[in-house]
Amino acid sequence: MDEQSGVGSQELKKDRSNAQEGGVRSVAHTASGLANALPNGQLWPGENGTVPNGMPVTNGGMDTLNGEHANPSMDAASSDDPPRIEQPWRNEDSNKHLGKLMDRLAQQCYIDLNKTLTEMTAQDDATAVVAPKVNGLSAQGLLDTSEVSLRKKRMLMDFAHDQRDRFTKTLVLSDWSRNAEEMANIIDVRVWQETQRNAYTFAANAIAATKFKSVGFKVPAPNIDGAMEVLGTGKASWVPDMGYIPPKRLTAKQLLKTVKNMNVTLATRLNLHEELPPHMDEFSIANGRATFTVSGEFEVDLSVADAETTSPFYFIDFRFLFSPSSDTLNEQIRAHLEFQTNRALASKSLQGCYDFLHNFVLTHKINALRSQGAELIREEWFDCIKVQNMRRNLVVQYWASMPGPKSWIEIGISSGKKRTAGTVTTRNSTPRLSVRWFRKGQEVTDEVLDFDWETLSLKKCLMTVIGLHCFGKLGVARDGLHAMATENAANEVLEVELSSPETVAPEDCVLQLRLPSMKKPLSVRLEPVPGLFSISPATNATMNSERILNSDPQVDVARSLASLSCAVVQERIRKQAELLDWQVVRIPVSAKPIFGHGVLQQTIFSVPGWCQQWALAVSCGLGGERWWAVHLSESKPSERSQTVVNEVIATRELPIKDVLGEKVVDVSRAIFLDIERLAVAEVSSTVLSQQLRTMRIPHQIEKPVANVTDGTDTRQPSTGAVYLQFAALMRDVRDKTWEAWATDSVRVSPGGIEESGEHMNADGKQTLVRHDLRLNLAPGKMKHLQQLLSKSRDRDVAMNGHGGLAIRLRTPFGEPFVEHIRTRLRNLERLDRYVTTLQKLHYSLTIVSMAKLSFAYSNTTPVLHAQVTFARNGTGPMRLKLEPVDSNPHQRIRVLLEQCLNGTAKEAFQLFAQLLTFTLPTLQALERIEGTRVAHQTVNVRVRGAAWYSLAYKAPLPACAFSIRLRPKRQGNKTIAHWHVEPTKDQLDGVAIPEDLAKGLKTLWQTKGKGWVGVGSGAIADTTGIGALLEALDELVRASATPSVTSVAEKPTGAVPQPTEQPPPLPPQVKEPQKKPAVEPAAKAVAKPAAGAKKKKKKEPEYIELD
């Protein structure tokens, strides 16, 4: 193809056409007169028309398809054709498509063109001065003399020439591909011929090898006759007799003398005439031989034949001085050793003998170590070491199954030459065994391997190297841990210890890692045989770390162990957290750096009872554990994934070490409860501080400190407190008369957590945070309440004699509670007002607390009690309970009294308390009136308001109704209240009052009694006279009834009266304007007696002070 590269493409096409044409014609003339189809649809001369390429041609009943005949006679003879040649090469992967080759060629041409143009552009000489051109031609004419231009043209021509050669070769291949089937047939034949030739060669070689191997199996024909003669007579007749005279046998004296002479000869020669090698200076002479001893290698026995100093030594015996070695030598080895030793003695005397035997022993030691390596592979070191013998070097690769760069030792023979200051000293140099250690492909030059070459043990050698490797690997991890601890200021927390390989075996070389919260230290070992990391105690985290360390050769061991130690602590924390039902919260990876750069492990827990916005987190690093209160925000699930991801908004570190001290290293239930309590306190302080900052209330946060105890004090450590200004917290801008009743410092400190069953959350319980409020009362404030609460057993509020006030407050976890504090303090202020009011009314207080207030308001028998129960949240309605339940007269108006108690007016409780006094005689009188008319149900008492009643009579009594109402009247700065009793405007059923009753009423309205006075159209009474007035009115109505009714009504009342049906209580009515009495002078006349009555009985007040 190289010769054809210079031929033009036109000539190649012409030659190709001629070749094709000639080839076709030659085929045509050998076809026995049969018409054959030509390529491209051509026909032989004599045939009409052309046929497209590959189309069948019908001529004379003969089908022609692509130049092949479809002859029935040939089908019949096809069975006699030779077998088809196999074509395995056609399906090989090395065959490439010609189209792909052309594509690659065009692509390479384009790349070369760009490269050539780039190089041509770089050839431009910016400093060259070019003469101006006219019409594109230089002034010098058509001759181009520029070096740059000529270089460019040369580069372009080289590119065109190279590409032309490539495309020419491709053209040739394209021409051959047009006759691909024929070329393939030629290749088939060529491949078949090569296969046959190789088969012939292989057969000949196999026959020769078989003949060569059968030489050892040939056995010579036995000479049975000669053997019988020798065994029978002891002579061989066929052996010629040389006629030698046998020497005389030496006597014992002659032998002893000869041996002594030889000893003297050896001693004289070795001490006076021979220059002994340095390593053979230790010798002994006995029994006619000199025994040279080379420590740790060999002993050799030499002797001489005569006393001539130039006669050579000869070999007697040889022994190894190292183990393991054989005591006797094989005959073949001994013969070879004797021959080589005598040869060395003859040429170089003792120095040659030493050099040969020394090298022989060194080689034998290497072979002994190789044998031990093969034995180790068959036993416990299987698949862990690889032994390879390279000439006189033994290469032992250990930890062969470990990934990454390999480690091995090379045991070989070094020249023993010393190198000093760049020069090589060969004086007294002798070969010796040397070891080179390659750790992870790099030669270790700073370690001196001192092996025992007298007692050979490849296992001990490997253990020595592996021990140094383990110590180095664990030492790097130890140094990395110390560096990380120094970076994170954790040197006092992290404890790392590494045993030295000089004192312990390699399998006992341990790196111990301890963090304060670990129950047991982590022990990291390297298994000597497989080289795998082994970490104890075994946990899920250690197993995972072992898998990473043993599979990834690029892993940072120090960081991995640091992360493992933190993971072990985290695993222990998680197990304890599971016992407390803490749930792990997943956070995105981007949120992890918020705990600091030295954090290796972190976990966020959802604590039962906490709201979803707050969680408890622990981060672990080499500096120990750090606990955090984490504020979370729940993001909406994405469209692709419906999982909800919690994002961290802010974190607050808990002062665990400052509060708990050394106890934090113990992972126990008690410690976790203390941490939870500190977290609750931190969250509460954070929420309170944020709310106070928003409300612009001055405050100050106290850091938590640990209590200094003597070991017997079991008090919990302080969790910090918040100090805020009382006036800024409680001042009401709308009330200008408000005065601070406490000093200006309120201390709010979290006191713990509680579970409440009233308001359940998703977990079935709600965490309430208990806060302790401490403040001091202002001088002269809440004196009455102070006296009562100092003796009270209320757990939520307490006072001492010096004005110290402590209030306990419970609020939901994680929610702002400034309003709760305000409400609690206002409730205390309200309680003080209530107590002051009740003491002014001379009521007897029985229970005083923030939950309820109980007092006795009547000294009659039975004693009447009222109990006010305050709402738990401090803002809800109060509940009223009256005792005794079955005989208290105020049960009739209990609902109305409760509504009055919960009124919005400031004096609501004062009005309620005074209503109890004012309404008691009236209600008692009404009960007595109802009790006398139980049999006939002739009296009906209706309640229209807390101080407004209606007394109605019906048949057989005269039908009439009276209004009983308490009406206040302002006099100066006081309000005076009296009961007004008068007939109603509309009588029952429109029936007029009987004449005798009307006369009696007229008389009654114009008379006066003790505590009451008639005013013409009715009567006015105070609390002392309302009962007598109502009884006089009842007697008047009863007296106007028929005798039969009167007699029935006046029956003895010893029997138990039946309960009357009372109408449902009416809602309180709007206060109506006070009506003027019908007789104004009578009202004025009775004013003085009423006042006089008040002066006689001071314990029962008749008025209500509202100022």
PDB file of C-alpha atoms in Angstrom, residues 289 299-303 312-320 329-347 349 352-353 356-357 360:
ATOM      1  CA  ARG A 289      41.635 -30.778  60.313  1.00  0.00           C
ATOM      2  CA  GLU A 299      31.320 -24.414  60.256  1.00  0.00           C
ATOM      3  CA  VAL A 300      33.690 -25.866  57.695  1.00  0.00           C
ATOM      4  CA  ASP A 301      36.464 -28.453  58.187  1.00  0.00           C
ATOM      5  CA  LEU A 302      39.545 -28.009  55.986  1.00  0.00           C
ATOM      6  CA  SER A 303      42.836 -29.841  55.756  1.00  0.00           C
ATOM      7  CA  PRO A 312      45.819 -25.816  48.608  1.00  0.00           C
ATOM      8  CA  PHE A 313      43.382 -26.662  51.356  1.00  0.00           C
ATOM      9  CA  TYR A 314      40.764 -29.248  50.634  1.00  0.00           C
ATOM     10  CA  PHE A 315      37.202 -29.650  51.889  1.00  0.00           C
ATOM     11  CA  ILE A 316      36.440 -32.156  54.646  1.00  0.00           C
ATOM     12  CA  ASP A 317      33.001 -31.383  56.117  1.00  0.00           C
ATOM     13  CA  PHE A 318      30.369 -28.612  56.416  1.00  0.00           C
ATOM     14  CA  ARG A 319      27.708 -27.787  59.034  1.00  0.00           C
ATOM     15  CA  PHE A 320      25.058 -25.038  59.340  1.00  0.00           C
ATOM     16  CA  LEU A 329      23.616 -32.685  53.715  1.00  0.00           C
ATOM     17  CA  ASN A 330      22.210 -34.475  50.728  1.00  0.00           C
ATOM     18  CA  GLU A 331      24.845 -36.458  48.801  1.00  0.00           C
ATOM     19  CA  GLN A 332      24.241 -34.422  45.669  1.00  0.00           C
ATOM     20  CA  ILE A 333      24.457 -31.143  47.533  1.00  0.00           C
ATOM     21  CA  ARG A 334      27.526 -32.329  49.421  1.00  0.00           C
ATOM     22  CA  ALA A 335      29.253 -33.345  46.216  1.00  0.00           C
ATOM     23  CA  HIS A 336      28.460 -30.008  44.611  1.00  0.00           C
ATOM     24  CA  LEU A 337      29.507 -28.140  47.726  1.00  0.00           C
ATOM     25  CA  GLU A 338      32.797 -30.061  47.966  1.00  0.00           C
ATOM     26  CA  PHE A 339      33.612 -29.455  44.336  1.00  0.00           C
ATOM     27  CA  GLN A 340      32.896 -25.730  44.475  1.00  0.00           C
ATOM     28  CA  THR A 341      34.708 -25.280  47.790  1.00  0.00           C
ATOM     29  CA  ASN A 342      37.864 -27.052  46.610  1.00  0.00           C
ATOM     30  CA  ARG A 343      37.716 -25.005  43.442  1.00  0.00           C
ATOM     31  CA  ALA A 344      37.486 -21.769  45.449  1.00  0.00           C
ATOM     32  CA  LEU A 345      40.311 -22.926  47.761  1.00  0.00           C
ATOM     33  CA  ALA A 346      42.512 -23.701  44.805  1.00  0.00           C
ATOM     34  CA  SER A 347      41.927 -20.332  43.192  1.00  0.00           C
ATOM     35  CA  SER A 349      42.486 -19.863  49.092  1.00  0.00           C
ATOM     36  CA  GLY A 352      37.482 -17.665  48.153  1.00  0.00           C
ATOM     37  CA  CYS A 353      36.247 -20.446  50.426  1.00  0.00           C
ATOM     38  CA  PHE A 356      31.509 -19.070  48.352  1.00  0.00           C
ATOM     39  CA  LEU A 357      30.261 -20.623  51.587  1.00  0.00           C
ATOM     40  CA  PHE A 360      25.768 -20.273  49.852  1.00  0.00           C
TER      41      PHE A 360
END
